[in-house]
Every structure is written in C-alpha cells, then in structure tokens.
Amino acid sequence: MLETLKTTFGFSAFRSFQEEIISHILEKRDVFAVMPTGGGKSLCYQLPAKLMEGTVVVVSPLISLMKDQVDAARENGIKAAYINSSLGFEESRDIIQKLREHRLEMLYIAPERFSIDSFFNLLKNIPISLFAIDEAHCISEWGHDFRPDYLNLSGLRVHFPGVPIGAFTATATMKVQQDVTEKLGLKSPFQVRASFNRPNLFYRVEKKQDVETQVMGFLAEHRNEPGIIYRTTRKSVEELAFFLTANGIKASCYHAGLDQEERKRSQDAFNNDEIQVMVATIAFGMGIDKSNVRFIIHADLPKNIEGYYQETGRAGRDGEKAHCLLLFGRGDIPKIRYFLDRIENDTERSSAVNKLNQITRYASQYVCRRKQLLAYFGETYGEEKCNTCDICISNLKSMEITTDAQMIMSAIIRSGERFGAGHIIDIVRGADTKRIRECGHDRLKTYRIGKNKEKSHWRFIVDELLAKGLILQEGDRYPVLKMSKTGLEVLFGREKAFAVIKEVTETTSPSGNEIEVHQELFERLKILRKKLAQEHHVPPYIIFSDRALHEMASYFPADPGSFLKVAGVGEKKLNTYGAAFISEINAYIKEHPYIRIPERPVQKQELKKKKGETVDISLELFYQGFSVDEIAQKRGLAVSTIAGHLEQSILMGYEVDITRLVDPGKLSMIREVMVRYDTWHLTPVVEYFDGEVSFEEARFVRAWIKKEEGNPG
Ligand code: ADP
Ligand code: ZN
C-alpha cells in the first residue's frame, strides 16, 4: 500500500484513517467514512483501484467534478473513465467496450444510470472490486442535499452481494449516517469519523465596516492568491466583482441568476488560474475541486455554522495554509431574520433561528474560533489555544464602558425603544437630522451628551452591548433597540459594563510548511504549470498542487531522484512533467549561483507521527480488554502489526500487562534463554522452543526485558 502511495500518488505517508479504510476495502469490508473536505477521501478508493482485481465503480453526483477527478486519476497513471450525460453515444460505447475488456481500473458514473436495469446487467458481466459512493449523504432525506437519483443505489447490494461498498461524505449527522447505512444495505461497515479540524486554515472575524475597503486591504496582503468572496445577494456579488475589476483585480462572479454558459466560463477561468478572485453567492459550491484556493472571505454573515464550515472548507485542500475571513456586521442579522421568519413550519423556523444565533455567537464571542467550530460538530479541541485564529493570537483587554453604555441606554429608553442603532447614535452625538427634529429628539436630555466621541466609537459600544445581551435588537426590516433586564441593572448603576478589545499581538500564520520559498522561482513554476495545463487540457492544480510547487521552490529538486520526493509526484507525473520542471529549476539555479540549497528534512517525522496515532489506537483497544487477535481483526491489520504496536508501547514505557500477552511460566522460560544466550535475536529463541513459543511472544518478552532490565545479560 505504501509503495503504491509513493509510486502512483507521490505521497510518503497516509493521512489519518486512509490506511485503515483502504485495508478494510482490500479485505472486501464495507466502509462508511465521514471525513472533512480535503481529508483525502478520493485516495481511499483510487488506491484500491491499483491493487484490486477488477474495476472500482465510483458514483459521483456532479458532472463537472467527475471530469476533474478522472483527469486527476489519469494524470497519476490510473486507467479511469466516466460515463454521464455529457458524453455522446459513441464515446459511451467506447468506454463500455473498454469496461468489458477489463481495461479500466476506475469508472465514474452518475447515480441516474442505476435507474436503468440494463446498466446493472452490464455491470454484472464485469469484475467489480468496489462501489465507492461519493457524497453518500445525498441518499438520505434527512440530509441537506437529498438527491432522489441516489435511491437507485439501494439496488447495488441486491445485485452485487459480494462487492464491498464504500460510502464517503464530508457531512453526516448520526441520523444521516444510520439512514445511509440502511439504504445502501451496508453490512457492519468499518466506520470512520475523522476530526473536523482543519489545522491549515486560519480563522479571523473582523467588524464589517466598509466591505470594499476591507476586501482591498486583504487582497493587498494576498497578491495573486486565488480565493473566493461570498456575498448574499446577486446584486452585491455583481457590484463587488465590478468594483474589484475596476481596481485592477482579476475577478469574476458566479450566482444562480447567470445562465449555465456564463457560470461555466466563470468557473473554468477560476479553475485555470485565469482570474484571481471569484465573487459568488453560495450557489458556487459543491463543484469546486480546485485545491489551491488560498482564502475565503465571507463579506456577509452566513446563515449557520454548517454552511460557514463548508464554505471555508473549500480553502486549502492541498494542505497549504489558507485564510478564512468573516466580516461581521450586526446589520446582517435582521436581513437574515426577515427570511427565516417567513418559514412556515414552526420547528423548522425555530431551528433556523437557533442556528443563526449560533453563528452570531461564533462571530461575536471572544472564544477561540476553532474551538467553537469543532464544538458545533460535537468535538472538543484539546489545546488551550489553537494559535491560528484571531482570538488566540490577540491580547484580549477588558475596558470599562459603564458610562457610555448608560448614555446609549438612556437614549433608547427616552426615545421609547422604537428606534434603530443609527438613530440612537445620532441622538447621543447630537446630529441635526430631519428625523431628529421631527421626533423632537433634540429636546431629549441625552441629546448631544456624547458629542465628543466618534460615530465608530458609539457603533462599537452598541455592538458590545448587543453581544453581551445588555440591549436587544428586535424586528427584521427595521430593527429597533430595546432594553434587557440585565441592561437595566447597568443603567441604574447596580452593575458595571465591560467591553473586550482585541489587540493583535503577533501575526502568526497558519501552520503549513515553514520552509523558505523562493518566490521568483515559484512564480516561474506557476507559469510553466499553466502553460502545460493548457497543452494538456487540464486545470493547473491537477498537474501539481501549490504545495508541490512550494517544495520545488524551496529544495530545488534538479534531478529525477529528488524530484520524486516532492509531495504529489509519482512515477507518471515524473515522466510526463518532470523534465520541464527540472529544466526550469536548473535554469534558475544557474542564474542564481549563490543560492543555498537546503537539506530536505527527513520525511520520517510524518510517518512516525502517523505510526504514533495507530499505535495509540491498538493500545487503547488492548486497554479495553481485547486480545491481539481481536484487535487485529477489528482494525483489519495483520497480527504481527498489532504485536509491533504493543511492543512499541511497552518500549515507550506504557503500562502493558505482560501476563495478558505471555503466560508467566513461558515468560520466565523465554527470559532465561535470552539471558543465557545473551541475545536479542528472536529466531534462535523461537527455534529453541521448537514451536512452543511464538514469534510474537518472544517479541513481547524481549521488549519487556529491555524495559524492565535494560539488557539481556
Ligand atoms: P476530499 O475528497 O476528502 O475533499 P481529496 O481526496 O480531494 O479530499 O484530497 C485533498 C487533497 O489532499 C488532494 O490534493 C490530494 O491529492 C491530497 N492528498 C490526499 N491524500 C494525501 C496524502 N496521503 N498525503 C498528501 N496529500 C494527500
Ligand atoms: Zn484559536
């Protein structure tokens, strides 16, 4: 498995759960896996395609995604094809022919095909190694993406009882998981729920003031980096895209109001790095497979945390750092409320309102953003600080604002709790507006009481009071400010009010690779990548990821051997693109004779960590009382592998009850032989006992002696 990972995909270590999932598939066990976007789900069914007899059939809902995935698989030298409605009759026929001749390792297919009986019959005559169901949550009516076509897939288990089914998705509540398992007829599937943590994403929330200025400021720090800006309405999408273009940014837009042709053109331009920024409504979604999206800006408040998490999840799929910025203005809340309040079903409406409150809290609380996001998915984030969100890298300072709070509150009460924030601030600052005069608010005692402070200061105070629930905002179209019970305590001077100020202390960036990247070479490699992409008719990121280019611009792999070490470079890619990139790198080295070529850190680190995780799982199961054989069976790993895990645990000093592994009588016999012959070698010991002592037992005893006594003699 590891070898195929390297030679075909060019990766040196598995990501979390990939190894376990793949080994179960190889043993023909069903799998249900929930892994976040970018978690590496496709590898879980692409790698088996290389190792198993027959064809892996992948069911995938989106035509655009299918083509991308097939392109990517082919670039890695996997014989893959797809059948969907975009193909002509002849093309489909050719593919079916190939399928019949067993010349395909993977076939991607749209779910509606399975509504045709003849299609089942066709597949029945072909050796199939696995059915992989992508976006498996689409089969459940409980999910948010139900697709009736997916129901056809219930036939798979009936027609192909012996073929394993792997269900993959990035979102599934427990309820959906159960439903999917039932509908697909999965038989005690190996289940995985990976962590939703995305360590390479940096989360930041800023007060929304002036979207255009804020976006331009952000882009100035992220020159030439591709990213997506989400806005709520089609109009705001178009206006922002227009504004950016007018200011020299290559931007385009995407929303459901554009016709299919325009949407496709826009998306292709983004995929091919022809435009930098895509301004879009959330209609721009599932079809994004681009791995080098470097930032996501939400210029308006999303409706709920699920949506926010999914949208930000589109950044940094290549594992390189990426930024997620949310511009949060309280003015967005009533706009969303306006729509939510029109939901007819009571439970649905209150659940939607509840979700809106959650995302509002996410944006306004001074709590680690990562912690909050993970908590939403029922996960606890173990560390105290993530150091990759605005809260964790800021100094939080508390400031008393009781007097200012009382001024605002008094204006609210004296004007009858019937006005919005803008007007209340006008009163406090003593603005001379028509509305103030008409209402006679210039005669209020609080009029002009706060004239010497800026409007933005008062906006800040109002926001803080709202965040703390000291005042309330009610109504949707024309929201008005009202007092809360706790707020009255402050107004009457019985309680103090405090605001928290966020002072950014350090500009830590998200974890990613910290090697120095030669920017000029990186840009040159990007140009080369784009040129080759055009020639080969694939998007640039399918040729090499940004991460791969970063590595090239850091370690200068100038010969095939070192080029193979780059993440994502397998044999096929080395053969297809290696020469072009190597010669570009060599040219750069020649032009810069004094550059220092750094030593590549040994990749073992990653492997070791992976190993650590998997050792931990085995040890945990051992603690739960399972035997070595049971653990091996449960994990779908060889007995010798589990024995290795426990051996390592003993050596690392974990409490391992040796008597559960080796009978005490045997233990002392084995120990005696090892001591007598002064050897750590297992074979002579096992041979000495002539079948009475297993290799594993000898291994455990050896580790135990090493730990307990230090040496055999
Ligand atoms: P998902 O389908 O779960 O959203 P993908 O399968 O698209 O995720 O994988 C996301 C990215 O991670 C891809 O660029 C892929 O090449 C990369 N990737 C997958 N597995 C590994 C691995 N073991 N090591 C390094 N990169 C990987
Ligand atoms: Zn944090």
Short mmCIF file of C-alpha atoms and ligand atoms in Angstrom, two decimals, residues 368-370 386-389 392, ligand 2:
data_model
loop_
_atom_site.label_atom_id
_atom_site.label_comp_id
_atom_site.label_asym_id
_atom_site.label_seq_id
_atom_site.Cartn_x
_atom_site.Cartn_y
_atom_site.Cartn_z
CA CYS A 368 -11.11 30.53 20.00
CA ARG A 369 -12.89 30.21 16.64
CA ARG A 370 -11.56 26.72 16.04
CA CYS A 386 -5.00 27.00 18.52
CA ASN A 387 -2.72 29.90 17.62
CA THR A 388 -4.32 30.00 14.20
CA CYS A 389 -7.32 32.18 14.82
CA CYS A 392 -5.72 33.04 20.02
ZN ZN B 2 -7.92 29.71 18.27
#
